[in-house]
Coordinates of C-alpha atoms in Angstrom, one line a residue:
X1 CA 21.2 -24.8 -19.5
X2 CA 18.7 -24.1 -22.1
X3 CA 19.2 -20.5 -22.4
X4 CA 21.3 -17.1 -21.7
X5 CA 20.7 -13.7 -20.2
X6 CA 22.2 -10.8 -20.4
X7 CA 22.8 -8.9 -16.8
X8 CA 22.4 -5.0 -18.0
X9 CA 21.0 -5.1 -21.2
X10 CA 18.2 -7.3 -21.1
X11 CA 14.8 -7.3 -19.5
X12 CA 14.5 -9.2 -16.4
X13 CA 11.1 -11.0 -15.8
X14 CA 10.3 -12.1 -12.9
X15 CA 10.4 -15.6 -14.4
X16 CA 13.7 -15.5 -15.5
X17 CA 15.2 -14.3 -12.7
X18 CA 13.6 -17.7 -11.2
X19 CA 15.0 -19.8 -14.0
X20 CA 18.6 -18.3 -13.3
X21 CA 18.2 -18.9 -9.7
X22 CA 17.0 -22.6 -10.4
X23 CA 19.8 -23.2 -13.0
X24 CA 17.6 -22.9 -16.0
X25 CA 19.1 -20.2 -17.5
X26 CA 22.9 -18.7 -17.5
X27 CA 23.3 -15.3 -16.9
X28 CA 26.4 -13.6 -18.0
X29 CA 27.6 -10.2 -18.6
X30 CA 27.6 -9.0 -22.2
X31 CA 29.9 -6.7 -24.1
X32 CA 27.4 -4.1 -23.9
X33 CA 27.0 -4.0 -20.1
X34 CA 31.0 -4.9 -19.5
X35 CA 31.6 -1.6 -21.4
X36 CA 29.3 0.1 -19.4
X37 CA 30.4 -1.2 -16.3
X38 CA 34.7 -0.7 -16.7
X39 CA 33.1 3.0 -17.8
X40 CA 31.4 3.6 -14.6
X41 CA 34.5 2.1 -13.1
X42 CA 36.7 4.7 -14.3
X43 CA 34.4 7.7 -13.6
X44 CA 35.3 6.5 -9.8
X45 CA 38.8 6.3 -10.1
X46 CA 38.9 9.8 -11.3
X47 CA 36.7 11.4 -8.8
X48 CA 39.0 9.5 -6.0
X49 CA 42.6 10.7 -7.8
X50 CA 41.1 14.4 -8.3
X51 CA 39.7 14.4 -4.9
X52 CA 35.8 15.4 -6.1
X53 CA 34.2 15.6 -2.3
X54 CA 31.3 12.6 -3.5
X55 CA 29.1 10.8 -0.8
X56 CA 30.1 7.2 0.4
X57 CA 33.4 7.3 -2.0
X58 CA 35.9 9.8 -0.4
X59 CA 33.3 10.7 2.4
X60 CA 31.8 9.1 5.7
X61 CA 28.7 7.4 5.7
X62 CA 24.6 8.4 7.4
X63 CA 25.4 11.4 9.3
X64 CA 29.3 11.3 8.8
X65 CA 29.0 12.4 5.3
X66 CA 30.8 15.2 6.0
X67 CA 33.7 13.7 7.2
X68 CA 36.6 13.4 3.9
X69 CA 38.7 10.4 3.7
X70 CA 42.3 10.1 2.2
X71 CA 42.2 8.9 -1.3
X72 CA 45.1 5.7 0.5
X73 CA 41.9 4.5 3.1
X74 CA 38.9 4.4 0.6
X75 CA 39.7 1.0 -0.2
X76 CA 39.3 0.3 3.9
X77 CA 36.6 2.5 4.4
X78 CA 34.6 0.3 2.0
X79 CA 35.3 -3.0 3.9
X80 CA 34.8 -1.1 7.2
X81 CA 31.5 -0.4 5.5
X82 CA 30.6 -4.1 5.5
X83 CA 31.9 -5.4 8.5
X84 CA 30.0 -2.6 10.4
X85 CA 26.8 -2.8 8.9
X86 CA 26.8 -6.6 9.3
X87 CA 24.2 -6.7 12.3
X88 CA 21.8 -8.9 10.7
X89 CA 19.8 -11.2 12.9
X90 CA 17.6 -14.2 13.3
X91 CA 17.2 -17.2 11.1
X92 CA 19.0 -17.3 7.9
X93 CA 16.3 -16.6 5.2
X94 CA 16.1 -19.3 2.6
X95 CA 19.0 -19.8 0.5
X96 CA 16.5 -19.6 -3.2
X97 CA 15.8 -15.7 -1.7
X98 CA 19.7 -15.2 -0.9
X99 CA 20.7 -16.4 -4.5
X100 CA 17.5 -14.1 -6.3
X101 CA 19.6 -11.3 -4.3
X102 CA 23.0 -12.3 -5.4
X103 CA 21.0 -12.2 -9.0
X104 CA 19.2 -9.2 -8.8
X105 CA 21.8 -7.1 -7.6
X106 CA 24.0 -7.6 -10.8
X107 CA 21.6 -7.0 -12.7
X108 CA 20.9 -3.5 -11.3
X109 CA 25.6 -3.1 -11.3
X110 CA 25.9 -4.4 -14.5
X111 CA 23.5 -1.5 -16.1
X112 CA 26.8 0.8 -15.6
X113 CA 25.6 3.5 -13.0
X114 CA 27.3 2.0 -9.9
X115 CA 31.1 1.9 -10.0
X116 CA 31.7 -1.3 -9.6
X117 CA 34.9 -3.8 -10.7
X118 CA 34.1 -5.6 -13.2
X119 CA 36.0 -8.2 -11.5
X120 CA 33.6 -7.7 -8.7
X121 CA 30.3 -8.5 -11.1
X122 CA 32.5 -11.7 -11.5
X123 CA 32.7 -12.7 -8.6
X124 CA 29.3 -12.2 -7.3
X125 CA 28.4 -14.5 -10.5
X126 CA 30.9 -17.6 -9.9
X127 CA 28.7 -17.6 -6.6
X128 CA 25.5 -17.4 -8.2
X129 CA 26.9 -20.5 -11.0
X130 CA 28.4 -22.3 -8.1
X131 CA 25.2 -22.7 -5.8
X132 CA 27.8 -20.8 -3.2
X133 CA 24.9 -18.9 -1.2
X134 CA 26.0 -16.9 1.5
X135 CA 24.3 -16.6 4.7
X136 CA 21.8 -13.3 5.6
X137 CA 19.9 -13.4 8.6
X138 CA 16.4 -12.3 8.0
X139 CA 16.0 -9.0 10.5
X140 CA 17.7 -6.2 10.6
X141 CA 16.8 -4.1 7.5
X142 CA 14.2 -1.0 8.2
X143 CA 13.8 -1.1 4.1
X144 CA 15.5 2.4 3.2
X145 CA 19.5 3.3 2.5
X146 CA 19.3 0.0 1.5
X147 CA 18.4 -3.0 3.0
X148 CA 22.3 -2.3 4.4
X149 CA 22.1 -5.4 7.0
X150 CA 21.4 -8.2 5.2
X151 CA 23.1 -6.7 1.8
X152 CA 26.0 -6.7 4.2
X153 CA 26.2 -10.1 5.2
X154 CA 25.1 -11.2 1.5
X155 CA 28.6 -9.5 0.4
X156 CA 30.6 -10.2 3.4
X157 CA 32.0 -13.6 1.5
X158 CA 33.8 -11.4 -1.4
X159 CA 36.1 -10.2 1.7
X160 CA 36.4 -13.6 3.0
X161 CA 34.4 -13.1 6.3
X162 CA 31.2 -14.4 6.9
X163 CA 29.3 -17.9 6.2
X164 CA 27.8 -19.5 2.8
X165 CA 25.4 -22.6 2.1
X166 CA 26.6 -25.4 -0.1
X167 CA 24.0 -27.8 -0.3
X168 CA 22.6 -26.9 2.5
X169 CA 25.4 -26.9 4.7
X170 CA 26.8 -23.4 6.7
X171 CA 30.7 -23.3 6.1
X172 CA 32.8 -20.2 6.7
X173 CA 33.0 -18.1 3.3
X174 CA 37.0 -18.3 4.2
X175 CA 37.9 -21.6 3.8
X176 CA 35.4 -22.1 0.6
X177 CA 37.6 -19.5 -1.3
X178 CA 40.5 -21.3 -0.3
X179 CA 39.2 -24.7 -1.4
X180 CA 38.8 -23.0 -5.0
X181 CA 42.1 -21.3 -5.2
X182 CA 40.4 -17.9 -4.7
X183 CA 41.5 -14.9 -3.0
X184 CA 39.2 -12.5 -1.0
X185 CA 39.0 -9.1 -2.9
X186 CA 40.2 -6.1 -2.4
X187 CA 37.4 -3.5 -2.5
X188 CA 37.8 -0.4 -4.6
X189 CA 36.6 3.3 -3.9
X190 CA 32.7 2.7 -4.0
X191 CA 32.2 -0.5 -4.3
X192 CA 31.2 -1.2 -0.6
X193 CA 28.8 1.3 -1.0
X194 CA 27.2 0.0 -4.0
X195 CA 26.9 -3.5 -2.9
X196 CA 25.0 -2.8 0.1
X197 CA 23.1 0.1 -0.9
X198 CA 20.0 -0.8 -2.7
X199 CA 16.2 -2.5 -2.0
X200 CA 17.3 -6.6 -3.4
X201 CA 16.3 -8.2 0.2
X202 CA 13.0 -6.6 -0.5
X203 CA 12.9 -7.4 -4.2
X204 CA 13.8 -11.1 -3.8
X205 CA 11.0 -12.0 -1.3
X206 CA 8.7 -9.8 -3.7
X207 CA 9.8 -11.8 -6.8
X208 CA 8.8 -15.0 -4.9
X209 CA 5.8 -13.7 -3.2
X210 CA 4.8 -13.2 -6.9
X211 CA 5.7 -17.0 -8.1
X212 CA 3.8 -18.4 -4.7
X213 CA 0.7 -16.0 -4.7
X214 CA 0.3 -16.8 -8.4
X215 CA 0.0 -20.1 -7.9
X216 CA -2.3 -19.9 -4.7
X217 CA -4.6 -17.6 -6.8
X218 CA -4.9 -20.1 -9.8
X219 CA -5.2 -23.0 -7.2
X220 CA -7.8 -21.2 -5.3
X221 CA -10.0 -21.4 -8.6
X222 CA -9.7 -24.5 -8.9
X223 CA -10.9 -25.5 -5.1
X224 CA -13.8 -23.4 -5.5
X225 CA -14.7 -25.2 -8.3
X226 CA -14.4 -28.7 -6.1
X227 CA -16.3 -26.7 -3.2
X228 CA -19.2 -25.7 -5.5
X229 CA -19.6 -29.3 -7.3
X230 CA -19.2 -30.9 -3.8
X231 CA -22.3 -28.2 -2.6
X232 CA -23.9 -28.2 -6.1
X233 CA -24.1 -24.7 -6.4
X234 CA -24.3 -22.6 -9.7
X235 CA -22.0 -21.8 -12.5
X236 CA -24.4 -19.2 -13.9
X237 CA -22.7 -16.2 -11.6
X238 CA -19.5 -17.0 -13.9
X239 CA -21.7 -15.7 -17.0
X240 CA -19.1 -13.6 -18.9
X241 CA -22.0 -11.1 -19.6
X242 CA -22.2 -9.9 -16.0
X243 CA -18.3 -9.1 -15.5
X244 CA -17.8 -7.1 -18.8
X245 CA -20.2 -4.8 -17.0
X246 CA -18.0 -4.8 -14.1
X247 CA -14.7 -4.9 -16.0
X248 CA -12.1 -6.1 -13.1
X249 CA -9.4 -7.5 -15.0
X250 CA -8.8 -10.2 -12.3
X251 CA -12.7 -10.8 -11.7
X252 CA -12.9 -11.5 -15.5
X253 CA -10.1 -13.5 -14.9
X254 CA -11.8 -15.3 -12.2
X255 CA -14.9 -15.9 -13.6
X256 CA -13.4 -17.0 -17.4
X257 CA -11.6 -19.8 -15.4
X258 CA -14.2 -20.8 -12.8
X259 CA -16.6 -21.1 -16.1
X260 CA -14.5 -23.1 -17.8
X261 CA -13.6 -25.5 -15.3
X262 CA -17.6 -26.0 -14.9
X263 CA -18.4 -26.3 -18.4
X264 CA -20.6 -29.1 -19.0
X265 CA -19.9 -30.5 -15.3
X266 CA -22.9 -33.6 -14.9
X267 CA -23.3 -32.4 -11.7
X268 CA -23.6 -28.8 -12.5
X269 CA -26.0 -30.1 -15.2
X270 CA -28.0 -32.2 -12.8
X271 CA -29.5 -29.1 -10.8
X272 CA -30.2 -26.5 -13.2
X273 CA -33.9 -26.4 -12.7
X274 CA -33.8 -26.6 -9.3
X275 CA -35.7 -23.7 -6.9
X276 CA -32.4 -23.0 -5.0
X277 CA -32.4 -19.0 -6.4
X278 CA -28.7 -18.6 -5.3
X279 CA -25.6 -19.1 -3.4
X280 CA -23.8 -17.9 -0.3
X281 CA -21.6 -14.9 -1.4
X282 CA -18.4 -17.8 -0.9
X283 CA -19.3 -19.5 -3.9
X284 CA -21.4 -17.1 -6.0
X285 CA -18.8 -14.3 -5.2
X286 CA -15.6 -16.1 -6.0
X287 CA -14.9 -14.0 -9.1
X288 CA -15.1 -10.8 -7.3
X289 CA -13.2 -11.8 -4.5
X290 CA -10.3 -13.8 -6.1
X291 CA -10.6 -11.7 -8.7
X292 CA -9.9 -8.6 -6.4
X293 CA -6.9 -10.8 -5.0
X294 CA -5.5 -11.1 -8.5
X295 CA -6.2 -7.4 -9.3
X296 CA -4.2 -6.6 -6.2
X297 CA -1.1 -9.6 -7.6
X298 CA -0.9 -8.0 -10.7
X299 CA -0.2 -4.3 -9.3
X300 CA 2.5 -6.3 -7.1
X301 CA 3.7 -7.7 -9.8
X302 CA 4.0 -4.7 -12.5
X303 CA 5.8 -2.8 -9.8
X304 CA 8.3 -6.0 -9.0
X305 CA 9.1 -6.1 -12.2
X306 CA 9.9 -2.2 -12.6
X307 CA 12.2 -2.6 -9.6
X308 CA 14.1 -5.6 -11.2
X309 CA 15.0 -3.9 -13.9
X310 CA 16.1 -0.8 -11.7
X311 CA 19.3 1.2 -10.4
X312 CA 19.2 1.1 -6.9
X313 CA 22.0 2.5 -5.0
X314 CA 23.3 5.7 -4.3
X315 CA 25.0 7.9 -4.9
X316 CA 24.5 7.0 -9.4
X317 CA 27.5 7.9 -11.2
X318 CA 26.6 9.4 -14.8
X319 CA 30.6 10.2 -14.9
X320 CA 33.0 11.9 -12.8
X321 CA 32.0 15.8 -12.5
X322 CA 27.6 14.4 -12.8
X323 CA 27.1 12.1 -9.7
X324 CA 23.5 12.5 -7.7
X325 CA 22.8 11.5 -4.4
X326 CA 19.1 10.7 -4.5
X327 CA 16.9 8.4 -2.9
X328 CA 16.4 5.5 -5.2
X329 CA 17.4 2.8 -2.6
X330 CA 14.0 3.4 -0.8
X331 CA 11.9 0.4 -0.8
X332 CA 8.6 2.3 -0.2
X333 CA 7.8 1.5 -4.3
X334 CA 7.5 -1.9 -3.0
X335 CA 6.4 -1.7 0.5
X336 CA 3.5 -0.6 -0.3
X337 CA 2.0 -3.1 -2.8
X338 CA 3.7 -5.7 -0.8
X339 CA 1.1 -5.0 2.2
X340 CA -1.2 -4.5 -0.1
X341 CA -0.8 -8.3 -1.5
X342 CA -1.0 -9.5 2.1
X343 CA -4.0 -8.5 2.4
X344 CA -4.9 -10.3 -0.7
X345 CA -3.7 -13.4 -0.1
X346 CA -5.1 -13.5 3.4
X347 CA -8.4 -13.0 2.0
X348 CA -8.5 -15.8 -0.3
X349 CA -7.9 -17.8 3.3
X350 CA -10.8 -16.2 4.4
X351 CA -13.4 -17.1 1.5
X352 CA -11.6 -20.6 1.7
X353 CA -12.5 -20.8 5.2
X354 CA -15.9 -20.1 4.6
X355 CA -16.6 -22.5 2.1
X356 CA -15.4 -25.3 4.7
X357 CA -17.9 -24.0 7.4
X358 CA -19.9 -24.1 4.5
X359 CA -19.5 -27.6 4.0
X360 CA -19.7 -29.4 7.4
X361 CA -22.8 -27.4 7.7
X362 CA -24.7 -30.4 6.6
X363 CA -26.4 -28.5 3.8
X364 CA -27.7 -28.8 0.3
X365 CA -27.8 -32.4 0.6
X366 CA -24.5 -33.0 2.4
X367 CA -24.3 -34.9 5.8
X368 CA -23.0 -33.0 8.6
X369 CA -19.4 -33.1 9.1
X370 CA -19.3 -34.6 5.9
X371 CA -19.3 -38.1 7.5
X372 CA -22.3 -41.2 7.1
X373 CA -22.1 -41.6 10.8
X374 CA -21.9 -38.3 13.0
X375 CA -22.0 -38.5 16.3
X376 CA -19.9 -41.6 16.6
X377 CA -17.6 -39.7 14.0
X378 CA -17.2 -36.5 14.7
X379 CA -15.9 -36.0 10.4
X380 CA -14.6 -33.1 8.9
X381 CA -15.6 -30.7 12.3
X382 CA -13.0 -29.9 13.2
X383 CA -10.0 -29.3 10.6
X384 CA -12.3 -26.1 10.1
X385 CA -11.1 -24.9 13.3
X386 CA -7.9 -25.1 12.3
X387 CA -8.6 -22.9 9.5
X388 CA -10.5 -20.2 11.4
X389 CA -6.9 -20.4 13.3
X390 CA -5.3 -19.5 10.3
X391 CA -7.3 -16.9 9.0
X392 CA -7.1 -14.8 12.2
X393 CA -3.3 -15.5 12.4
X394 CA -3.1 -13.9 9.0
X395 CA -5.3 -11.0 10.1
X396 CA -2.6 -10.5 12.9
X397 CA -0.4 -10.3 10.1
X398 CA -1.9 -7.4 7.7
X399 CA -1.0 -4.8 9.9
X400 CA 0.9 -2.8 6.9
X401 CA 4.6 -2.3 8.4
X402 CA 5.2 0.4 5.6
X403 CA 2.1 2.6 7.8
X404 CA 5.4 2.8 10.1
X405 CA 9.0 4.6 10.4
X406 CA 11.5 5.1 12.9
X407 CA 14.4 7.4 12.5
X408 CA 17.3 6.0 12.3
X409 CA 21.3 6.8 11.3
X410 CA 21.0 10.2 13.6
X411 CA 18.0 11.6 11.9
X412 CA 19.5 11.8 8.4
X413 CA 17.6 8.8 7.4
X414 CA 14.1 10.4 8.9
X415 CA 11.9 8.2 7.2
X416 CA 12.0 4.6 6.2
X417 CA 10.2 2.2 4.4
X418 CA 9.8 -0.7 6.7
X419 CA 9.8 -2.9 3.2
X420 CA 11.9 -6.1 4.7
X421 CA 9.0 -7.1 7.1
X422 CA 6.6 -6.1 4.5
X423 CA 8.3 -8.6 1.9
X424 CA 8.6 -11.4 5.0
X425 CA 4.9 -10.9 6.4
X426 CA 3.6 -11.3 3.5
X427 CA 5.3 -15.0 2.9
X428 CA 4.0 -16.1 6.1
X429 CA 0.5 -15.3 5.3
X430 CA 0.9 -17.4 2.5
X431 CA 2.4 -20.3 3.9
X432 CA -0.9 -19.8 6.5
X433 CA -3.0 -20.1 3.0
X434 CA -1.4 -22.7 1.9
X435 CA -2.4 -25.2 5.0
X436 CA -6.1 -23.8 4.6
X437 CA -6.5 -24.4 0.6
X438 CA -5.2 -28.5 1.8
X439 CA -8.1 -28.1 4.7
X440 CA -10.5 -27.1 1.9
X441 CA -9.3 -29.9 -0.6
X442 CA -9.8 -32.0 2.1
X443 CA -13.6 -31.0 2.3
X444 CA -14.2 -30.5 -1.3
X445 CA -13.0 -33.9 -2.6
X446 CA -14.9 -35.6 0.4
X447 CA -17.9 -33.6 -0.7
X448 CA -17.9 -34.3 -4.0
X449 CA -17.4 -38.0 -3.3
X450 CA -21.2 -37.7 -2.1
X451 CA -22.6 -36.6 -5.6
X452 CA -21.5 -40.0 -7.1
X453 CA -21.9 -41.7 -9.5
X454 CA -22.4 -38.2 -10.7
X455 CA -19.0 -36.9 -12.1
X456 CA -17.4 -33.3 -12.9
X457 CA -15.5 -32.2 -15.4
X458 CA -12.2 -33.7 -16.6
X459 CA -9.7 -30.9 -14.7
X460 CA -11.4 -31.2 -11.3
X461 CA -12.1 -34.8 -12.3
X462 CA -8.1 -35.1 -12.5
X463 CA -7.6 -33.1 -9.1
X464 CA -10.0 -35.5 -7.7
X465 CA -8.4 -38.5 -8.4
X466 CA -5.0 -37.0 -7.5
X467 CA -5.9 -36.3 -4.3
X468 CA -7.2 -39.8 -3.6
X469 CA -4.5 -41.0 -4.8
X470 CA -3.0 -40.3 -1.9
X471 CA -5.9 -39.2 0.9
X472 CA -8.6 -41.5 0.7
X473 CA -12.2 -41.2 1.7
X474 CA -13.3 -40.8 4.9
X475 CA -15.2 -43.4 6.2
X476 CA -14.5 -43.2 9.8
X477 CA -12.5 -41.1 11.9
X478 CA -8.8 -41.1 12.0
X479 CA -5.7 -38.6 12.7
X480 CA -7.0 -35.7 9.8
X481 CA -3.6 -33.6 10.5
X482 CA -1.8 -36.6 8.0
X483 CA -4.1 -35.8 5.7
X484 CA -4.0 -32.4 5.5
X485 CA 0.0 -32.3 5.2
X486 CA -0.3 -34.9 2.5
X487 CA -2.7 -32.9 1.0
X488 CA -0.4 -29.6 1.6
X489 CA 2.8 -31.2 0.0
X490 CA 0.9 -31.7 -3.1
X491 CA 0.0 -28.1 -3.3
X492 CA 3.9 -27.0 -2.1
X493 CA 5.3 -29.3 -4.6
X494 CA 3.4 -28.3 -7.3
X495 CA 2.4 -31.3 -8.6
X496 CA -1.8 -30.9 -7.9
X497 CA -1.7 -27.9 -10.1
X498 CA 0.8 -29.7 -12.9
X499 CA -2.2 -32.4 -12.6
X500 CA -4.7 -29.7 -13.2
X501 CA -2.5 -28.2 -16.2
X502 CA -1.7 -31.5 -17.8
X503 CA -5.5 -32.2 -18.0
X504 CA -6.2 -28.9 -19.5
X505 CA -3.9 -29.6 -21.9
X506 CA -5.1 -33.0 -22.9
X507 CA -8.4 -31.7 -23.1
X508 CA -8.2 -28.9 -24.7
X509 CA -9.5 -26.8 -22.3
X510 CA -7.6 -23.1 -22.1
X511 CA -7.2 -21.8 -18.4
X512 CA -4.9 -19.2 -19.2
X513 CA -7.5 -16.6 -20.7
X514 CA -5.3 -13.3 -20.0
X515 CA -0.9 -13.5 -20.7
X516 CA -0.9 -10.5 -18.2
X517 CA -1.2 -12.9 -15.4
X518 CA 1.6 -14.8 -16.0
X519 CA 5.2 -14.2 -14.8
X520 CA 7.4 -13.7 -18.2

């Protein structure tokens, strides 16, 4: 464990609440925020012991609100609270987005405002330290009050009901507590409420949408690159001088990166003076296109990060006689953005899509099908199918959800945020992109191999190698789906871009031209 972080007190990045969750970093609760947090605490018990009327502690819940309860069943009415909004269904969602739940939810307790037990914020952590994930089904949530389903079943183990992973195996949450001499708790006035009551099932697919679109956007770059060198098209539309005209940050992004990684490229070298006077918009448009893609990443991003370092729940204690019931549990601050990056990262499919058709085409020098023998062979002609598969899946898939509400909870929750399938739609656009930037790969290295012996620059040169490494080149036809999920797990892995990183590095060649984009 190479570092600490403090839950309350410190700022949460997006890449630190990743390194906690992957067992880089501890995170622990300070004196600060423990003060804090036994304050907040206390405000509760007096408000229960003078019998201050205050939503969700001495009341109902939704439309019941104005129904009191005794100050002797507000420790059951907080457990009732759980079991009864525990109507989660479907498959379990992966256990890396259950623990950046368990993660970000103390974070937002342990700033003070909630009312919880400090031995509460304990327990929630000895999971989080113990790789003890509980199980949350992945529908059920509307994305307002709370994502109250699947915050139910992610809390359900502190009362010793419900199921939990341990390396990767479902066991009732029960008999795990027993194993490590631990007794299920005892909920206090509030504390049901302010587990369940906030937007994490929406946060933690957004903090890992913004880990896997970052890494798609600066891979996309670098396949362009390969997709341009394999068609020999220009590097002059990267010109610096044209984009700080057009100041996009993520287009000058875009277009700092896709010049660098041509700089000095023998084959981009080896058709400057010819009378081709420019490229299809899929290569000569890539910084205005990827670079709207990023534009669109960062905005997700900035907001992610606002919400991670948030109070969510409701009602916020300030102290006993100044508590609020507001609305800061609804995920519409994220909803929106969160379509809004689905449609990003379904258009980077669809530019990457192009630039395959592009490249059976038989163009610019290139056989058709990207194969010596075609007809025999029928090549590369149709993984490109399989990509214009994709890319219309994924338009199936930007339909914004948060364009929709349905009442719920009687009418007092009249409009809601639809957030949860915002936050899941947009991860399964991106696994769609993922599969298209290995069907591009598969072109562009096959491409390029037919510009030899003329070479590229040392990145791409790296990727290249990489990629043969394990696909080699086509000759002949053979069963292309092995390839591509070869191909795929070296983009899912990570190690294709810690290829292209590592040769940066070596070579002195800086990719990384604006800090904004990154993650800490």
């Amino acid at each position: 464990m190479s570092s600490k972080f403090n839950y309350g007190t410190d700022h949460l990045t997006i890449g630190i609440c990743l390194d906690i969750a992957a067992g880089k970093t501890k995170g622990i609760i300070g004196d600060e925020a423990a003060a804090r947090v036994q304050a907040s605490y206390n405000e509760v018990k007096k408000i229960v012991h003078a019998q201050l009327p205050v939503y969700g502690i001495n009341t109902g819940f939704g439309p019941l609100c104005d129904t009191h309860i005794n100050e002797e069943d507000t420790s059951t009415l907080q457990s009732n609270l759980l079991k009864s909004h525990s109507v989660g269904i479907g498959k379990p969602i992966p256990q890396e987005i259950a623990k950046l739940m368990l993660i970000s939810k103390v974070h937002a307790l342990a700033q003070g405002y909630s009312g919880i037990n400090p031995a509460t914020l304990d327990r929630i952590i000895w999971h989080i330290d113990h790789d003890v994930i509980p199980v949350v089904p992945e529908k059920g949530s509307v994305g307002a009050s709370g994502d109250l389903a699947p915050l139910s079943h992610l809390f359900l183990p502190l009362i010793g009901l419900g199921e939990v992973f341990i390396n990767g195996e479902k066991f009732p949450a029960g008999q795990i507590l027993k194993d490590h001499n631990l007794e299920p708790l005892v909920l206090g006035p509030k504390e049901g409420l302010a587990l369940i009551n906030g937007t994490q099932f929406i946060l933690a697919f957004a903090i890992k949408a913004v880990q896997r679109l970052n890494d798609a956007l600066n891979l996309v770059d670098l396949i362009g690159a390969m997709s341009l060198e394999g068609l020999m098209g220009s590097a002059r539309p990267f010109d610096a001088r044209i984009h700080a005209i057009r100041p996009f940050k993520g287009t000058e992004l875009v277009a700092a990166r896709l010049f660098t990684l041509l700089s000095e490229s023998e084959i981009c070298n080896s058709h400057v003076n010819c009378d081709r006077v420019q490229d299809p918009y899929s290569l000569r448009c890539m910084p205005q296109v990827h670079g709207a893609s990023r534009n669109a990443w960062l905005h997700l991003k900035e907001l992610t990060e606002i919400e991670l370092n948030s109070v969510t729940d409701n009602p916020i204690i300030f102290d006993a006689n100044d508590t609020i019931s507001g609305g800061n549990f609804h995920g519409q601050p994220l909803a929106l953005p969160l379509d809004y990056a689905t449609i990003a990262a379904a258009e980077l499919g669809n530019i990457s899509d192009r630039r395959c058709y592009l490249m059976s085409e038989g163009r610019y020098g290139l056989p058709k099908v990207l194969t010596n023998d075609p007809g025999l062979n029928s090549g590369l002609m149709i993984p490109q199918y399989t990509t214009a598969a994709l890319v219309t899946e994924n338009k199936t898939l930007c339909f914004p959800a948060s364009a929709d509400s349905v009442p719920t909870s009687l009418g007092q929750e009249d409009h809601v945020s639809m957030g949860s399938i915002s936050g899941r739609k947009l991860h399964q656009v991106i696994d769609n992109l993922e599969y298209i930037q290995a069907i591009e790969l598969l072109y562009a290295t096959q491409a390029m191999d037919f510009r030899r012996p003329l070479k590229s620059t040392p990145v791409i040169e790296a990727c290249h190698s990489y990629i043969r490494h394990y696909v080699p080149f086509i000759n002949e036809d053979r069963i292309f789906a092995t390839d591509i999920n070869q191909i795929h797990q070296l983009i899912t892995n990570g190690s294709l871009l810690a290829t292209a990183n590592e040769a940066a590095l070596n070579n002195n060649i800086n990719l990384n031209h604006n800090d904004e984009f990154g993650i800490y």
